[in-house]
Amino acid sequence: MAQPTLAVVGADRPVGTVMRELLSSRRNVWGEVRLVSLDPAAGVSLPCRGVDVPVSPVAPEIFDGVDVAIFDVPEPAAEYWAPVAVERGVTVVDGSAAFRMAPDVPLVVPEVNRQAVRRRPRGIVSGANCTTTSMLMAVAPLHHEYGLRELTLASYQAVSGAGQVGVDVLHDQISKLAGDRTLGSRPGDVRQAVGDDLGPFRAPMALNVVPWIGDLTDGGWSSEEREMRNESRKILGLPDLKVSATCVRVPVVTGHSIAVHAVFGAELSADEARKVLRNAPGVILVDDPEADEFPMPVDAVGTDPSWVGRIRRAMDDPRALDFFVTGDNMRKGSALNTVQIAELVAMESERR
């Protein structure tokens, strides 16, 4: 049986670049791989699986003969092109938020709810928000053992979550501030030194944290905070799960982190939680404060697992745990999760 054909839509974007790297390093389940760009003047070649592959501009006919397409494009482009691909017989795996909360589109983290891939009436599967993905890699195994009841979350999200422009803005701001060691000691001095070039952020990122990601929604919640709540409920199959999130942008290039307070239906100890997480797929336990071993973005960057540590039973509730999670938002948070879902679809096709 011939191997399926894959299209990578947005192959020239930052997450698309990581997708190409993953396709070059993982077990090869694909026959032809087509690289596709939203740029109508694409015409370049990019490396994938050890060879240079031409990049074609997106068009309806580019999907002819394709079995699976993975999308790394903005939401409006996904909303337009995903149905075009589906009409031509393609299963689309979309990494944007365009279809995540649609009731007829599965929202999947393979280590958590891989079975959801099987039912896709619209021919589309969505990957979760990168912060939600990293967090659920640790929360889901504990839920399966102890029954999750409530989540209180504080995220510390890297600037690469805003794209390459976010990374560039942070580095530019650091360069502006690097020569003056008095900055950050007086009201307004950092804002004045940075100037008006804030890029995609609401305030300076260098020497600062910004407690806002996304758009304003009802009740003062940001769209990112609502996404963490709604996506966690859908992926875990817990529509009434209590979730409260505060999402914060921090001056880290790559690697989203989450402080988690999780309440379960049964009592558990920190050691019991460590045992569960030590055996959980896609999780690496880094939890030795005496040796200064914690899960941190500077160590997790460029790796696939969610790094978990600082595990403590809550002081006031024997059913609650506090812990810290970090993961590379460009890999498992985005590109790897999408590639894994596509591989599940390919394996399912092989069994038919």
XYZ file of C-alpha atoms in Angstrom:
352
model
C 0.000 0.000 0.000
C 1.373 3.420 -0.981
C 2.233 5.824 1.804
C -0.135 8.809 2.110
C 0.664 12.245 0.707
C 1.072 15.131 3.132
C 0.783 18.878 2.518
C 2.386 21.358 4.937
C 0.507 24.640 4.588
C 2.546 27.489 6.023
C 5.795 25.562 5.632
C 7.766 28.818 5.469
C 6.413 30.166 8.782
C 8.166 29.672 12.175
C 6.032 26.729 13.310
C 6.074 25.342 9.762
C 9.871 25.351 9.961
C 9.701 23.190 13.096
C 7.183 20.926 11.344
C 9.691 20.353 8.536
C 12.400 19.550 11.084
C 10.115 17.024 12.779
C 9.199 15.378 9.484
C 12.919 14.970 8.868
C 13.631 13.355 12.244
C 10.560 11.234 13.044
C 9.589 7.820 11.688
C 8.689 8.319 8.038
C 5.017 7.526 7.448
C 4.607 9.787 4.416
C 5.112 9.312 0.721
C 5.156 12.686 -1.043
C 5.380 15.811 1.118
C 4.225 19.061 -0.488
C 5.286 22.392 0.962
C 2.757 25.187 0.605
C 2.911 28.912 1.375
C 0.314 31.662 1.677
C 2.728 33.832 -0.298
C 1.471 33.946 -3.905
C 5.084 34.412 -5.080
C 6.470 31.473 -3.074
C 8.754 29.802 -5.633
C 11.611 28.963 -3.237
C 12.784 25.578 -1.991
C 13.075 24.583 1.659
C 14.737 21.563 3.309
C 12.514 18.669 4.348
C 13.514 15.038 4.945
C 17.045 15.670 3.717
C 16.212 17.257 0.362
C 15.184 20.682 -0.903
C 11.465 20.716 -1.717
C 9.855 23.440 -3.873
C 7.342 25.635 -2.044
C 4.107 26.175 -3.952
C 1.651 29.024 -3.418
C -1.629 27.865 -1.929
C -4.353 27.150 -4.484
C -7.259 24.684 -4.628
C -5.461 22.345 -7.037
C -2.449 22.011 -4.709
C -4.628 19.702 -2.566
C -5.432 17.272 -5.383
C -4.048 13.848 -4.447
C -3.251 14.926 -0.886
C -4.424 12.695 1.964
C -3.593 14.881 4.976
C -2.755 18.583 5.261
C -1.248 20.204 8.353
C -1.912 23.924 8.664
C 0.242 26.583 10.338
C -1.561 29.711 9.172
C -3.532 32.584 10.752
C -7.158 31.890 11.651
C -8.735 33.698 8.668
C -6.570 31.701 6.249
C -7.451 28.438 8.012
C -11.149 29.297 7.914
C -10.916 29.821 4.144
C -8.499 27.117 2.994
C -9.334 24.206 5.305
C -12.816 23.695 3.763
C -11.278 24.023 0.287
C -8.875 21.193 1.112
C -11.636 19.053 2.655
C -13.744 19.441 -0.500
C -10.879 17.809 -2.402
C -10.788 14.803 -0.093
C -8.124 15.977 2.366
C -8.174 15.522 6.131
C -7.013 18.815 7.630
C -5.116 19.107 10.911
C -5.243 22.768 11.886
C -3.011 24.372 14.486
C -4.915 27.669 14.757
C -7.885 28.518 16.954
C -10.235 28.673 13.951
C -12.095 25.411 14.651
C -11.086 24.437 18.181
C -14.408 24.999 19.863
C -16.630 23.854 16.987
C -18.707 20.949 18.351
C -18.193 18.907 15.172
C -14.386 19.303 15.147
C -12.310 17.180 17.553
C -9.741 19.036 19.643
C -6.850 16.680 20.242
C -3.718 16.183 22.300
C -2.738 12.634 21.259
C -1.373 11.564 24.652
C -4.658 12.653 26.266
C -7.570 11.953 23.878
C -6.226 10.298 20.729
C -9.503 8.413 20.232
C -11.218 11.715 19.396
C -9.407 11.740 16.021
C -11.689 8.987 14.741
C -14.817 11.146 14.585
C -14.312 14.162 12.326
C -17.544 14.880 10.424
C -16.148 18.064 8.882
C -12.871 16.425 7.867
C -10.961 18.717 10.244
C -9.039 18.020 13.457
C -7.805 20.880 15.654
C -4.708 21.043 17.783
C -4.984 22.780 21.146
C -3.536 26.091 22.283
C 0.180 25.648 23.009
C -0.167 26.593 26.679
C -3.124 24.283 27.209
C -1.270 21.434 25.506
C 1.810 21.635 27.745
C -0.323 21.924 30.870
C -2.662 19.019 30.041
C 0.261 16.689 29.376
C 0.814 16.779 33.146
C -2.760 17.262 34.352
C -4.419 14.492 32.312
C -2.477 11.524 33.801
C -3.313 12.777 37.296
C -6.961 13.241 36.297
C -7.157 9.643 35.090
C -5.960 8.433 38.506
C -7.653 10.837 40.896
C -10.514 12.587 39.075
C -9.924 16.282 38.391
C -12.402 18.753 39.909
C -10.856 22.203 39.559
C -7.898 24.060 38.010
C -6.394 27.415 38.958
C -3.686 28.385 36.464
C -1.115 31.137 36.023
C 0.795 31.035 32.747
C 4.182 32.579 31.963
C 4.254 32.685 28.174
C 7.230 33.312 25.912
C 7.318 36.082 23.325
C 7.611 33.557 20.463
C 3.931 32.866 21.107
C 3.357 36.164 19.311
C 5.424 35.043 16.316
C 8.855 36.044 15.082
C 7.923 39.698 15.489
C 7.591 39.105 19.231
C 11.086 37.623 19.425
C 12.543 40.475 17.393
C 10.852 43.112 19.556
C 12.200 41.570 22.762
C 15.764 41.421 21.439
C 15.521 45.004 20.141
C 14.294 46.218 23.516
C 17.034 44.334 25.366
C 19.616 46.007 23.098
C 18.188 49.431 23.891
C 18.284 48.832 27.650
C 21.499 46.846 28.010
C 23.853 49.786 28.527
C 22.011 51.440 31.416
C 22.038 49.501 34.683
C 19.862 52.081 36.425
C 16.817 51.188 34.316
C 13.943 49.572 36.152
C 14.530 51.568 39.328
C 12.330 54.613 38.612
C 8.712 54.959 37.444
C 8.489 55.178 33.683
C 12.201 54.821 32.948
C 11.842 51.529 31.060
C 8.906 52.831 29.028
C 10.873 55.941 28.114
C 13.961 53.965 27.085
C 11.966 51.460 25.014
C 9.895 54.118 23.270
C 6.809 53.436 21.192
C 8.034 50.259 19.481
C 6.007 47.727 21.474
C 5.294 45.419 18.554
C 2.445 42.990 19.355
C 2.590 43.684 23.094
C 0.632 46.101 25.295
C 3.692 47.276 27.236
C 7.500 46.892 27.226
C 8.653 43.263 27.448
C 12.288 43.789 28.462
C 12.681 44.044 32.272
C 8.935 43.519 32.588
C 6.052 41.049 32.628
C 2.726 41.869 31.002
C -0.398 40.257 32.524
C -2.309 40.239 29.265
C -2.435 37.943 26.220
C -5.145 38.047 23.581
C -8.283 40.140 23.226
C -10.611 41.559 25.856
C -13.736 39.456 26.469
C -16.687 39.676 28.853
C -15.931 40.103 32.533
C -12.393 41.385 31.933
C -11.040 37.971 30.898
C -8.581 37.778 28.021
C -9.295 35.490 25.082
C -6.220 33.405 25.981
C -7.573 32.819 29.481
C -10.931 31.723 28.102
C -9.174 29.416 25.634
C -7.352 27.624 28.448
C -10.656 27.106 30.256
C -12.761 26.023 27.300
C -10.120 23.832 25.644
C -9.278 22.027 28.895
C -12.946 21.173 29.346
C -13.316 19.880 25.791
C -10.118 17.814 25.661
C -10.675 16.201 29.055
C -14.381 15.653 28.397
C -15.305 17.621 31.532
C -17.799 20.287 30.401
C -18.399 21.567 33.946
C -14.758 21.645 35.087
C -13.975 24.741 37.144
C -11.042 26.550 35.533
C -9.600 29.965 36.319
C -6.541 31.212 34.416
C -4.338 34.304 34.457
C -2.124 34.527 31.356
C 1.088 36.548 31.532
C 3.655 37.373 28.827
C 7.244 37.163 30.111
C 10.634 38.099 28.565
C 11.492 34.526 27.543
C 12.142 33.704 23.881
C 10.746 30.156 23.742
C 9.009 28.035 26.352
C 5.621 28.539 27.969
C 5.299 27.774 31.691
C 2.247 27.232 33.882
C 1.817 27.243 37.643
C -0.972 24.748 38.343
C -3.237 24.364 41.372
C -5.313 21.246 40.737
C -8.073 19.919 42.981
C -9.001 16.250 42.637
C -11.810 14.027 43.827
C -9.531 11.921 46.002
C -6.657 12.560 48.368
C -3.157 12.173 46.961
C 0.397 12.838 48.038
C 3.219 14.508 46.160
C 5.045 11.176 45.956
C 1.993 9.488 44.448
C 1.769 12.270 41.868
C 5.464 11.896 41.032
C 4.985 8.177 40.443
C 2.124 8.850 38.020
C 4.020 11.567 36.149
C 7.253 9.575 36.001
C 5.417 7.011 33.854
C 3.320 9.452 31.817
C 4.029 9.643 28.063
C 5.495 12.924 26.877
C 6.386 14.069 30.403
C 9.786 14.474 32.032
C 9.930 14.835 35.805
C 12.410 17.464 37.031
C 11.706 17.842 40.720
C 14.675 18.130 43.085
C 14.712 21.578 44.741
C 17.639 20.602 46.985
C 19.758 20.191 43.839
C 18.253 23.292 42.161
C 16.509 21.111 39.599
C 13.285 22.707 38.387
C 11.388 22.733 35.094
C 12.549 25.899 33.296
C 12.273 27.223 29.729
C 16.045 27.527 29.298
C 16.291 23.746 29.681
C 13.049 22.694 27.974
C 13.612 24.711 24.785
C 14.249 22.499 21.780
C 12.861 19.399 23.507
C 9.542 17.608 23.021
C 8.245 16.695 26.517
C 6.426 18.776 29.084
C 8.817 19.276 31.991
C 7.095 19.023 35.394
C 8.313 19.767 38.917
C 7.844 21.740 42.160
C 5.220 19.151 43.077
C 3.640 19.836 46.478
C 0.444 18.761 48.176
C -1.560 21.861 49.006
C -1.170 23.028 52.594
C -4.896 23.376 53.201
C -6.461 20.623 51.074
C -5.280 16.977 50.918
C -7.042 16.630 47.556
C -5.070 19.438 45.903
C -1.646 19.656 44.274
C 0.521 22.568 43.240
C 3.139 22.082 40.524
C 4.960 23.840 37.694
C 5.003 22.861 34.001
C 7.229 24.097 31.180
C 7.306 23.132 27.515
C 8.623 24.370 24.179
C 5.635 26.183 22.684
C 7.040 25.787 19.168
C 7.373 21.985 19.441
C 4.853 20.018 21.527
C 2.819 23.174 21.996
C 2.385 23.634 18.244
C 4.323 21.763 15.559
C 4.792 18.383 17.233
C 1.194 18.106 18.391
C 0.004 18.824 14.845
C 2.417 16.312 13.299
C 1.406 13.655 15.847
C -2.276 14.115 14.999
C -1.497 13.818 11.292
C 0.392 10.587 11.974
C -2.645 9.201 13.827
C -4.822 9.978 10.794
C -2.276 8.279 8.512
C -2.167 5.174 10.723
C -5.949 5.025 10.767
C -6.005 5.149 6.963
C -3.509 2.262 6.787
C -5.804 0.062 8.890
C -8.752 0.545 6.558
